[in-house]
Each structure stands twice: as C-alpha cells, then as structure tokens.
Amino acid sequence: MEELTDRNSYVKATMADGLCVLEATTTWCTQCKAIAPFVDKMIKKYPDARFYKYDTDTADDISQELNARQMPTFHLLKDGDLMDSVTGAKAEALEKLIKESYDGKVVEGDA
C-alpha cells in the first residue's frame, strides 16, 4: 500500500477517477497493526480500488483536512468526492463501505 506523505500526494491520489481508500495510521497504533491483514485481503479482493495510507504524525496536513482524530480511520473517496469513513479497526464496516461504492471486479478466495 502506497504511503501519502504530503498534501500534494494526497490530492493527486484522491482526485483520480474510481474508488480510493485512505487509512489514517501511526507507527504506534496497535489497532492499525491488528487490522492490517484484513486490509491486505481487501486490496486483493477489490483490485480496481486504490488503497493508500498516511501517518498522522508526519502528514498532519492530510489528517487535518480529513479531520482524522482516531486511528485507524478509513476514508472512502470516489471520483474525488469523500463518500464516508470508518473509525476504528472495524473490518465488517470497512468492507460494507467498500462494497457499496465499488464498481470493479471482485476476486474471491486467496487470489
């Protein structure tokens, strides 16, 4: 998963067409580490979505713009528009949001 480090990389990533999932994280966040294997599964299952993360300690301009105050927070953007977000390591809620906005192919299993 590509890491966004500043506002320019954030704008470039989120203004592209299609579904974009951003994860607000930090190096010390235990819930972020706990949900990481699930996020990896989502990356494989929804290959037409773009997944990015940013560290709220170093990319504070992004976290301020998205109002990310708890980690992890997942923001879903589609065609540049913020659709919704999930705060916390809530796997089912995250996948539900992705499914609702995803238009691409779905890869089931251990692909």
PDB file of N, CA, C and O in Angstrom, residues 14-87:
ATOM      1  N   THR A  14      -6.290  11.216  -4.563  1.00  0.00           N
ATOM      2  CA  THR A  14      -7.731  11.217  -4.326  1.00  0.00           C
ATOM      3  C   THR A  14      -8.550  11.844  -5.442  1.00  0.00           C
ATOM      4  O   THR A  14      -9.753  11.638  -5.504  1.00  0.00           O
ATOM      5  N   MET A  15      -7.929  12.594  -6.332  1.00  0.00           N
ATOM      6  CA  MET A  15      -8.679  13.231  -7.417  1.00  0.00           C
ATOM      7  C   MET A  15      -8.824  12.336  -8.646  1.00  0.00           C
ATOM      8  O   MET A  15      -9.534  12.682  -9.583  1.00  0.00           O
ATOM      9  N   ALA A  16      -8.172  11.197  -8.654  1.00  0.00           N
ATOM     10  CA  ALA A  16      -8.286  10.273  -9.783  1.00  0.00           C
ATOM     11  C   ALA A  16      -9.666   9.616  -9.780  1.00  0.00           C
ATOM     12  O   ALA A  16     -10.313   9.503  -8.738  1.00  0.00           O
ATOM     13  N   ASP A  17     -10.121   9.200 -10.962  1.00  0.00           N
ATOM     14  CA  ASP A  17     -11.410   8.516 -11.065  1.00  0.00           C
ATOM     15  C   ASP A  17     -11.356   7.172 -10.346  1.00  0.00           C
ATOM     16  O   ASP A  17     -10.311   6.534 -10.260  1.00  0.00           O
ATOM     17  N   GLY A  18     -12.503   6.734  -9.865  1.00  0.00           N
ATOM     18  CA  GLY A  18     -12.612   5.438  -9.209  1.00  0.00           C
ATOM     19  C   GLY A  18     -12.600   5.547  -7.699  1.00  0.00           C
ATOM     20  O   GLY A  18     -12.658   6.635  -7.128  1.00  0.00           O
ATOM     21  N   LEU A  19     -12.538   4.384  -7.058  1.00  0.00           N
ATOM     22  CA  LEU A  19     -12.606   4.299  -5.605  1.00  0.00           C
ATOM     23  C   LEU A  19     -11.215   4.358  -4.992  1.00  0.00           C
ATOM     24  O   LEU A  19     -10.297   3.665  -5.436  1.00  0.00           O
ATOM     25  N   CYS A  20     -11.095   5.169  -3.962  1.00  0.00           N
ATOM     26  CA  CYS A  20      -9.839   5.349  -3.246  1.00  0.00           C
ATOM     27  C   CYS A  20     -10.124   5.148  -1.761  1.00  0.00           C
ATOM     28  O   CYS A  20     -11.071   5.717  -1.229  1.00  0.00           O
ATOM     29  N   VAL A  21      -9.321   4.325  -1.110  1.00  0.00           N
ATOM     30  CA  VAL A  21      -9.457   4.078   0.329  1.00  0.00           C
ATOM     31  C   VAL A  21      -8.188   4.594   1.003  1.00  0.00           C
ATOM     32  O   VAL A  21      -7.088   4.157   0.687  1.00  0.00           O
ATOM     33  N   LEU A  22      -8.362   5.536   1.923  1.00  0.00           N
ATOM     34  CA  LEU A  22      -7.237   6.102   2.670  1.00  0.00           C
ATOM     35  C   LEU A  22      -7.294   5.619   4.110  1.00  0.00           C
ATOM     36  O   LEU A  22      -8.345   5.675   4.741  1.00  0.00           O
ATOM     37  N   GLU A  23      -6.151   5.187   4.622  1.00  0.00           N
ATOM     38  CA  GLU A  23      -6.081   4.784   6.023  1.00  0.00           C
ATOM     39  C   GLU A  23      -5.215   5.771   6.790  1.00  0.00           C
ATOM     40  O   GLU A  23      -4.043   5.969   6.461  1.00  0.00           O
ATOM     41  N   ALA A  24      -5.803   6.390   7.808  1.00  0.00           N
ATOM     42  CA  ALA A  24      -5.051   7.241   8.729  1.00  0.00           C
ATOM     43  C   ALA A  24      -4.449   6.334   9.785  1.00  0.00           C
ATOM     44  O   ALA A  24      -5.164   5.597  10.465  1.00  0.00           O
ATOM     45  N   THR A  25      -3.145   6.372   9.927  1.00  0.00           N
ATOM     46  CA  THR A  25      -2.459   5.456  10.819  1.00  0.00           C
ATOM     47  C   THR A  25      -1.290   6.158  11.510  1.00  0.00           C
ATOM     48  O   THR A  25      -0.991   7.308  11.207  1.00  0.00           O
ATOM     49  N   THR A  26      -0.660   5.470  12.429  1.00  0.00           N
ATOM     50  CA  THR A  26       0.588   5.914  13.050  1.00  0.00           C
ATOM     51  C   THR A  26       1.431   4.676  13.311  1.00  0.00           C
ATOM     52  O   THR A  26       0.919   3.550  13.305  1.00  0.00           O
ATOM     53  N   THR A  27       2.694   4.882  13.557  1.00  0.00           N
ATOM     54  CA  THR A  27       3.584   3.739  13.803  1.00  0.00           C
ATOM     55  C   THR A  27       3.273   3.043  15.119  1.00  0.00           C
ATOM     56  O   THR A  27       3.531   1.855  15.262  1.00  0.00           O
ATOM     57  N   TRP A  28       2.708   3.763  16.082  1.00  0.00           N
ATOM     58  CA  TRP A  28       2.466   3.197  17.410  1.00  0.00           C
ATOM     59  C   TRP A  28       1.051   2.630  17.584  1.00  0.00           C
ATOM     60  O   TRP A  28       0.709   2.126  18.649  1.00  0.00           O
ATOM     61  N   CYS A  29       0.222   2.686  16.556  1.00  0.00           N
ATOM     62  CA  CYS A  29      -1.189   2.295  16.660  1.00  0.00           C
ATOM     63  C   CYS A  29      -1.353   0.768  16.637  1.00  0.00           C
ATOM     64  O   CYS A  29      -1.110   0.133  15.613  1.00  0.00           O
ATOM     65  N   THR A  30      -1.769   0.192  17.766  1.00  0.00           N
ATOM     66  CA  THR A  30      -1.927  -1.266  17.831  1.00  0.00           C
ATOM     67  C   THR A  30      -3.138  -1.746  17.026  1.00  0.00           C
ATOM     68  O   THR A  30      -3.095  -2.820  16.430  1.00  0.00           O
ATOM     69  N   GLN A  31      -4.226  -0.960  17.001  1.00  0.00           N
ATOM     70  CA  GLN A  31      -5.395  -1.354  16.203  1.00  0.00           C
ATOM     71  C   GLN A  31      -5.070  -1.331  14.702  1.00  0.00           C
ATOM     72  O   GLN A  31      -5.595  -2.136  13.944  1.00  0.00           O
ATOM     73  N   CYS A  32      -4.206  -0.403  14.292  1.00  0.00           N
ATOM     74  CA  CYS A  32      -3.791  -0.336  12.889  1.00  0.00           C
ATOM     75  C   CYS A  32      -3.047  -1.614  12.504  1.00  0.00           C
ATOM     76  O   CYS A  32      -3.272  -2.174  11.433  1.00  0.00           O
ATOM     77  N   LYS A  33      -2.182  -2.060  13.398  1.00  0.00           N
ATOM     78  CA  LYS A  33      -1.438  -3.301  13.148  1.00  0.00           C
ATOM     79  C   LYS A  33      -2.380  -4.499  13.141  1.00  0.00           C
ATOM     80  O   LYS A  33      -2.215  -5.430  12.361  1.00  0.00           O
ATOM     81  N   ALA A  34      -3.389  -4.473  14.011  1.00  0.00           N
ATOM     82  CA  ALA A  34      -4.326  -5.589  14.110  1.00  0.00           C
ATOM     83  C   ALA A  34      -5.179  -5.738  12.844  1.00  0.00           C
ATOM     84  O   ALA A  34      -5.475  -6.852  12.426  1.00  0.00           O
ATOM     85  N   ILE A  35      -5.563  -4.631  12.227  1.00  0.00           N
ATOM     86  CA  ILE A  35      -6.431  -4.718  11.054  1.00  0.00           C
ATOM     87  C   ILE A  35      -5.635  -4.823   9.744  1.00  0.00           C
ATOM     88  O   ILE A  35      -6.206  -5.094   8.689  1.00  0.00           O
ATOM     89  N   ALA A  36      -4.329  -4.658   9.793  1.00  0.00           N
ATOM     90  CA  ALA A  36      -3.503  -4.693   8.582  1.00  0.00           C
ATOM     91  C   ALA A  36      -3.702  -5.951   7.730  1.00  0.00           C
ATOM     92  O   ALA A  36      -3.837  -5.837   6.506  1.00  0.00           O
ATOM     93  N   PRO A  37      -3.767  -7.171   8.315  1.00  0.00           N
ATOM     94  CA  PRO A  37      -4.001  -8.357   7.471  1.00  0.00           C
ATOM     95  C   PRO A  37      -5.355  -8.304   6.752  1.00  0.00           C
ATOM     96  O   PRO A  37      -5.474  -8.742   5.604  1.00  0.00           O
ATOM     97  N   PHE A  38      -6.372  -7.744   7.398  1.00  0.00           N
ATOM     98  CA  PHE A  38      -7.684  -7.608   6.762  1.00  0.00           C
ATOM     99  C   PHE A  38      -7.608  -6.608   5.607  1.00  0.00           C
ATOM    100  O   PHE A  38      -8.172  -6.840   4.546  1.00  0.00           O
ATOM    101  N   VAL A  39      -6.908  -5.512   5.806  1.00  0.00           N
ATOM    102  CA  VAL A  39      -6.743  -4.517   4.739  1.00  0.00           C
ATOM    103  C   VAL A  39      -6.021  -5.148   3.551  1.00  0.00           C
ATOM    104  O   VAL A  39      -6.403  -4.935   2.392  1.00  0.00           O
ATOM    105  N   ASP A  40      -5.015  -5.966   3.818  1.00  0.00           N
ATOM    106  CA  ASP A  40      -4.316  -6.673   2.733  1.00  0.00           C
ATOM    107  C   ASP A  40      -5.279  -7.556   1.942  1.00  0.00           C
ATOM    108  O   ASP A  40      -5.191  -7.648   0.712  1.00  0.00           O
ATOM    109  N   LYS A  41      -6.218  -8.213   2.638  1.00  0.00           N
ATOM    110  CA  LYS A  41      -7.234  -9.024   1.955  1.00  0.00           C
ATOM    111  C   LYS A  41      -8.135  -8.160   1.083  1.00  0.00           C
ATOM    112  O   LYS A  41      -8.500  -8.541  -0.026  1.00  0.00           O
ATOM    113  N   MET A  42      -8.492  -6.971   1.574  1.00  0.00           N
ATOM    114  CA  MET A  42      -9.353  -6.064   0.806  1.00  0.00           C
ATOM    115  C   MET A  42      -8.635  -5.574  -0.455  1.00  0.00           C
ATOM    116  O   MET A  42      -9.244  -5.445  -1.515  1.00  0.00           O
ATOM    117  N   ILE A  43      -7.335  -5.344  -0.345  1.00  0.00           N
ATOM    118  CA  ILE A  43      -6.540  -4.912  -1.507  1.00  0.00           C
ATOM    119  C   ILE A  43      -6.581  -5.982  -2.588  1.00  0.00           C
ATOM    120  O   ILE A  43      -6.722  -5.671  -3.772  1.00  0.00           O
ATOM    121  N   LYS A  44      -6.495  -7.245  -2.195  1.00  0.00           N
ATOM    122  CA  LYS A  44      -6.541  -8.358  -3.160  1.00  0.00           C
ATOM    123  C   LYS A  44      -7.955  -8.590  -3.675  1.00  0.00           C
ATOM    124  O   LYS A  44      -8.166  -8.883  -4.851  1.00  0.00           O
ATOM    125  N   LYS A  45      -8.945  -8.471  -2.802  1.00  0.00           N
ATOM    126  CA  LYS A  45     -10.332  -8.752  -3.176  1.00  0.00           C
ATOM    127  C   LYS A  45     -10.916  -7.683  -4.092  1.00  0.00           C
ATOM    128  O   LYS A  45     -11.736  -7.976  -4.958  1.00  0.00           O
ATOM    129  N   TYR A  46     -10.499  -6.437  -3.900  1.00  0.00           N
ATOM    130  CA  TYR A  46     -11.023  -5.305  -4.681  1.00  0.00           C
ATOM    131  C   TYR A  46      -9.875  -4.644  -5.450  1.00  0.00           C
ATOM    132  O   TYR A  46      -9.453  -3.531  -5.133  1.00  0.00           O
ATOM    133  N   PRO A  47      -9.361  -5.334  -6.480  1.00  0.00           N
ATOM    134  CA  PRO A  47      -8.143  -4.858  -7.147  1.00  0.00           C
ATOM    135  C   PRO A  47      -8.301  -3.554  -7.927  1.00  0.00           C
ATOM    136  O   PRO A  47      -7.304  -2.899  -8.227  1.00  0.00           O
ATOM    137  N   ASP A  48      -9.514  -3.165  -8.259  1.00  0.00           N
ATOM    138  CA  ASP A  48      -9.707  -1.921  -9.005  1.00  0.00           C
ATOM    139  C   ASP A  48      -9.806  -0.699  -8.097  1.00  0.00           C
ATOM    140  O   ASP A  48      -9.869   0.436  -8.589  1.00  0.00           O
ATOM    141  N   ALA A  49      -9.824  -0.904  -6.792  1.00  0.00           N
ATOM    142  CA  ALA A  49      -9.793   0.211  -5.837  1.00  0.00           C
ATOM    143  C   ALA A  49      -8.324   0.533  -5.547  1.00  0.00           C
ATOM    144  O   ALA A  49      -7.456  -0.336  -5.612  1.00  0.00           O
ATOM    145  N   ARG A  50      -8.061   1.776  -5.225  1.00  0.00           N
ATOM    146  CA  ARG A  50      -6.715   2.199  -4.860  1.00  0.00           C
ATOM    147  C   ARG A  50      -6.671   2.394  -3.346  1.00  0.00           C
ATOM    148  O   ARG A  50      -7.533   3.053  -2.786  1.00  0.00           O
ATOM    149  N   PHE A  51      -5.681   1.809  -2.707  1.00  0.00           N
ATOM    150  CA  PHE A  51      -5.532   1.889  -1.254  1.00  0.00           C
ATOM    151  C   PHE A  51      -4.266   2.678  -0.915  1.00  0.00           C
ATOM    152  O   PHE A  51      -3.201   2.421  -1.483  1.00  0.00           O
ATOM    153  N   TYR A  52      -4.398   3.617  -0.003  1.00  0.00           N
ATOM    154  CA  TYR A  52      -3.275   4.430   0.455  1.00  0.00           C
ATOM    155  C   TYR A  52      -3.344   4.547   1.971  1.00  0.00           C
ATOM    156  O   TYR A  52      -4.406   4.397   2.560  1.00  0.00           O
ATOM    157  N   LYS A  53      -2.204   4.862   2.557  1.00  0.00           N
ATOM    158  CA  LYS A  53      -2.188   5.163   3.982  1.00  0.00           C
ATOM    159  C   LYS A  53      -1.377   6.433   4.184  1.00  0.00           C
ATOM    160  O   LYS A  53      -0.587   6.830   3.325  1.00  0.00           O
ATOM    161  N   TYR A  54      -1.613   7.083   5.308  1.00  0.00           N
ATOM    162  CA  TYR A  54      -0.797   8.232   5.687  1.00  0.00           C
ATOM    163  C   TYR A  54      -0.628   8.225   7.192  1.00  0.00           C
ATOM    164  O   TYR A  54      -1.500   7.794   7.927  1.00  0.00           O
ATOM    165  N   ASP A  55       0.531   8.664   7.624  1.00  0.00           N
ATOM    166  CA  ASP A  55       0.873   8.712   9.041  1.00  0.00           C
ATOM    167  C   ASP A  55       0.435  10.066   9.585  1.00  0.00           C
ATOM    168  O   ASP A  55       0.923  11.112   9.133  1.00  0.00           O
ATOM    169  N   THR A  56      -0.463  10.052  10.540  1.00  0.00           N
ATOM    170  CA  THR A  56      -0.998  11.300  11.080  1.00  0.00           C
ATOM    171  C   THR A  56       0.058  12.104  11.842  1.00  0.00           C
ATOM    172  O   THR A  56      -0.102  13.303  12.026  1.00  0.00           O
ATOM    173  N   ASP A  57       1.135  11.453  12.270  1.00  0.00           N
ATOM    174  CA  ASP A  57       2.200  12.167  12.974  1.00  0.00           C
ATOM    175  C   ASP A  57       3.079  12.964  12.009  1.00  0.00           C
ATOM    176  O   ASP A  57       3.636  13.985  12.390  1.00  0.00           O
ATOM    177  N   THR A  58       3.215  12.489  10.771  1.00  0.00           N
ATOM    178  CA  THR A  58       4.104  13.163   9.823  1.00  0.00           C
ATOM    179  C   THR A  58       3.348  13.871   8.699  1.00  0.00           C
ATOM    180  O   THR A  58       3.884  14.802   8.102  1.00  0.00           O
ATOM    181  N   ALA A  59       2.147  13.460   8.404  1.00  0.00           N
ATOM    182  CA  ALA A  59       1.339  14.088   7.355  1.00  0.00           C
ATOM    183  C   ALA A  59       0.135  14.782   7.993  1.00  0.00           C
ATOM    184  O   ALA A  59      -1.017  14.490   7.675  1.00  0.00           O
ATOM    185  N   ASP A  60       0.417  15.688   8.893  1.00  0.00           N
ATOM    186  CA  ASP A  60      -0.668  16.323   9.649  1.00  0.00           C
ATOM    187  C   ASP A  60      -1.555  17.204   8.769  1.00  0.00           C
ATOM    188  O   ASP A  60      -2.718  17.431   9.096  1.00  0.00           O
ATOM    189  N   ASP A  61      -1.045  17.663   7.615  1.00  0.00           N
ATOM    190  CA  ASP A  61      -1.898  18.450   6.728  1.00  0.00           C
ATOM    191  C   ASP A  61      -3.031  17.597   6.154  1.00  0.00           C
ATOM    192  O   ASP A  61      -4.163  18.055   6.014  1.00  0.00           O
ATOM    193  N   ILE A  62      -2.745  16.323   5.885  1.00  0.00           N
ATOM    194  CA  ILE A  62      -3.791  15.414   5.389  1.00  0.00           C
ATOM    195  C   ILE A  62      -4.778  15.102   6.507  1.00  0.00           C
ATOM    196  O   ILE A  62      -5.993  15.165   6.318  1.00  0.00           O
ATOM    197  N   SER A  63      -4.263  14.765   7.694  1.00  0.00           N
ATOM    198  CA  SER A  63      -5.159  14.404   8.802  1.00  0.00           C
ATOM    199  C   SER A  63      -6.036  15.581   9.219  1.00  0.00           C
ATOM    200  O   SER A  63      -7.194  15.388   9.585  1.00  0.00           O
ATOM    201  N   GLN A  64      -5.515  16.800   9.123  1.00  0.00           N
ATOM    202  CA  GLN A  64      -6.333  17.969   9.442  1.00  0.00           C
ATOM    203  C   GLN A  64      -7.436  18.158   8.408  1.00  0.00           C
ATOM    204  O   GLN A  64      -8.579  18.445   8.760  1.00  0.00           O
ATOM    205  N   GLU A  65      -7.092  17.995   7.132  1.00  0.00           N
ATOM    206  CA  GLU A  65      -8.097  18.175   6.084  1.00  0.00           C
ATOM    207  C   GLU A  65      -9.231  17.157   6.216  1.00  0.00           C
ATOM    208  O   GLU A  65     -10.391  17.464   5.998  1.00  0.00           O
ATOM    209  N   LEU A  66      -8.876  15.914   6.584  1.00  0.00           N
ATOM    210  CA  LEU A  66      -9.874  14.854   6.698  1.00  0.00           C
ATOM    211  C   LEU A  66     -10.416  14.715   8.119  1.00  0.00           C
ATOM    212  O   LEU A  66     -11.245  13.853   8.386  1.00  0.00           O
ATOM    213  N   ASN A  67      -9.927  15.533   9.038  1.00  0.00           N
ATOM    214  CA  ASN A  67     -10.386  15.525  10.421  1.00  0.00           C
ATOM    215  C   ASN A  67     -10.212  14.152  11.083  1.00  0.00           C
ATOM    216  O   ASN A  67     -11.098  13.670  11.788  1.00  0.00           O
ATOM    217  N   ALA A  68      -9.068  13.516  10.816  1.00  0.00           N
ATOM    218  CA  ALA A  68      -8.772  12.208  11.408  1.00  0.00           C
ATOM    219  C   ALA A  68      -8.194  12.407  12.802  1.00  0.00           C
ATOM    220  O   ALA A  68      -7.105  12.936  12.961  1.00  0.00           O
ATOM    221  N   ARG A  69      -8.943  11.992  13.807  1.00  0.00           N
ATOM    222  CA  ARG A  69      -8.510  12.188  15.196  1.00  0.00           C
ATOM    223  C   ARG A  69      -8.249  10.862  15.917  1.00  0.00           C
ATOM    224  O   ARG A  69      -7.638  10.850  16.969  1.00  0.00           O
ATOM    225  N   GLN A  70      -8.772   9.767  15.381  1.00  0.00           N
ATOM    226  CA  GLN A  70      -8.550   8.452  15.985  1.00  0.00           C
ATOM    227  C   GLN A  70      -7.957   7.537  14.919  1.00  0.00           C
ATOM    228  O   GLN A  70      -8.251   7.678  13.741  1.00  0.00           O
ATOM    229  N   MET A  71      -7.150   6.579  15.370  1.00  0.00           N
ATOM    230  CA  MET A  71      -6.534   5.645  14.458  1.00  0.00           C
ATOM    231  C   MET A  71      -7.013   4.231  14.744  1.00  0.00           C
ATOM    232  O   MET A  71      -7.184   3.903  15.898  1.00  0.00           O
ATOM    233  N   PRO A  72      -7.200   3.439  13.722  1.00  0.00           N
ATOM    234  CA  PRO A  72      -7.195   3.861  12.325  1.00  0.00           C
ATOM    235  C   PRO A  72      -8.525   4.523  11.953  1.00  0.00           C
ATOM    236  O   PRO A  72      -9.553   4.233  12.556  1.00  0.00           O
ATOM    237  N   THR A  73      -8.466   5.403  10.972  1.00  0.00           N
ATOM    238  CA  THR A  73      -9.664   5.931  10.337  1.00  0.00           C
ATOM    239  C   THR A  73      -9.512   5.680   8.852  1.00  0.00           C
ATOM    240  O   THR A  73      -8.455   5.949   8.284  1.00  0.00           O
ATOM    241  N   PHE A  74     -10.540   5.121   8.252  1.00  0.00           N
ATOM    242  CA  PHE A  74     -10.547   4.848   6.815  1.00  0.00           C
ATOM    243  C   PHE A  74     -11.499   5.824   6.143  1.00  0.00           C
ATOM    244  O   PHE A  74     -12.648   5.963   6.567  1.00  0.00           O
ATOM    245  N   HIS A  75     -11.019   6.501   5.115  1.00  0.00           N
ATOM    246  CA  HIS A  75     -11.836   7.430   4.338  1.00  0.00           C
ATOM    247  C   HIS A  75     -12.032   6.825   2.954  1.00  0.00           C
ATOM    248  O   HIS A  75     -11.068   6.380   2.341  1.00  0.00           O
ATOM    249  N   LEU A  76     -13.263   6.832   2.452  1.00  0.00           N
ATOM    250  CA  LEU A  76     -13.541   6.349   1.111  1.00  0.00           C
ATOM    251  C   LEU A  76     -13.900   7.529   0.224  1.00  0.00           C
ATOM    252  O   LEU A  76     -14.799   8.300   0.556  1.00  0.00           O
ATOM    253  N   LEU A  77     -13.178   7.642  -0.866  1.00  0.00           N
ATOM    254  CA  LEU A  77     -13.435   8.695  -1.840  1.00  0.00           C
ATOM    255  C   LEU A  77     -13.723   8.046  -3.181  1.00  0.00           C
ATOM    256  O   LEU A  77     -13.089   7.049  -3.541  1.00  0.00           O
ATOM    257  N   LYS A  78     -14.675   8.593  -3.888  1.00  0.00           N
ATOM    258  CA  LYS A  78     -14.996   8.080  -5.225  1.00  0.00           C
ATOM    259  C   LYS A  78     -15.014   9.253  -6.190  1.00  0.00           C
ATOM    260  O   LYS A  78     -15.728  10.230  -5.960  1.00  0.00           O
ATOM    261  N   ASP A  79     -14.204   9.135  -7.232  1.00  0.00           N
ATOM    262  CA  ASP A  79     -14.085  10.183  -8.244  1.00  0.00           C
ATOM    263  C   ASP A  79     -13.789  11.540  -7.604  1.00  0.00           C
ATOM    264  O   ASP A  79     -14.306  12.569  -8.027  1.00  0.00           O
ATOM    265  N   GLY A  80     -12.974  11.531  -6.547  1.00  0.00           N
ATOM    266  CA  GLY A  80     -12.570  12.761  -5.888  1.00  0.00           C
ATOM    267  C   GLY A  80     -13.483  13.250  -4.781  1.00  0.00           C
ATOM    268  O   GLY A  80     -13.168  14.213  -4.093  1.00  0.00           O
ATOM    269  N   ASP A  81     -14.632  12.598  -4.602  1.00  0.00           N
ATOM    270  CA  ASP A  81     -15.590  13.023  -3.572  1.00  0.00           C
ATOM    271  C   ASP A  81     -15.512  12.111  -2.354  1.00  0.00           C
ATOM    272  O   ASP A  81     -15.530  10.886  -2.496  1.00  0.00           O
ATOM    273  N   LEU A  82     -15.466  12.702  -1.161  1.00  0.00           N
ATOM    274  CA  LEU A  82     -15.470  11.925   0.074  1.00  0.00           C
ATOM    275  C   LEU A  82     -16.850  11.304   0.245  1.00  0.00           C
ATOM    276  O   LEU A  82     -17.855  12.005   0.305  1.00  0.00           O
ATOM    277  N   MET A  83     -16.896   9.982   0.298  1.00  0.00           N
ATOM    278  CA  MET A  83     -18.160   9.257   0.406  1.00  0.00           C
ATOM    279  C   MET A  83     -18.534   8.999   1.872  1.00  0.00           C
ATOM    280  O   MET A  83     -19.652   9.238   2.288  1.00  0.00           O
ATOM    281  N   ASP A  84     -17.574   8.469   2.629  1.00  0.00           N
ATOM    282  CA  ASP A  84     -17.852   8.097   4.014  1.00  0.00           C
ATOM    283  C   ASP A  84     -16.545   7.734   4.697  1.00  0.00           C
ATOM    284  O   ASP A  84     -15.488   7.706   4.053  1.00  0.00           O
ATOM    285  N   SER A  85     -16.627   7.415   5.969  1.00  0.00           N
ATOM    286  CA  SER A  85     -15.441   6.981   6.704  1.00  0.00           C
ATOM    287  C   SER A  85     -15.826   5.993   7.800  1.00  0.00           C
ATOM    288  O   SER A  85     -16.986   5.921   8.202  1.00  0.00           O
ATOM    289  N   VAL A  86     -14.828   5.237   8.237  1.00  0.00           N
ATOM    290  CA  VAL A  86     -14.978   4.282   9.337  1.00  0.00           C
ATOM    291  C   VAL A  86     -13.844   4.555  10.309  1.00  0.00           C
ATOM    292  O   VAL A  86     -12.684   4.614   9.910  1.00  0.00           O
ATOM    293  N   THR A  87     -14.191   4.729  11.574  1.00  0.00           N
ATOM    294  CA  THR A  87     -13.178   4.951  12.602  1.00  0.00           C
ATOM    295  C   THR A  87     -13.045   3.689  13.436  1.00  0.00           C
ATOM    296  O   THR A  87     -14.040   3.127  13.867  1.00  0.00           O
TER     297      THR A  87
END
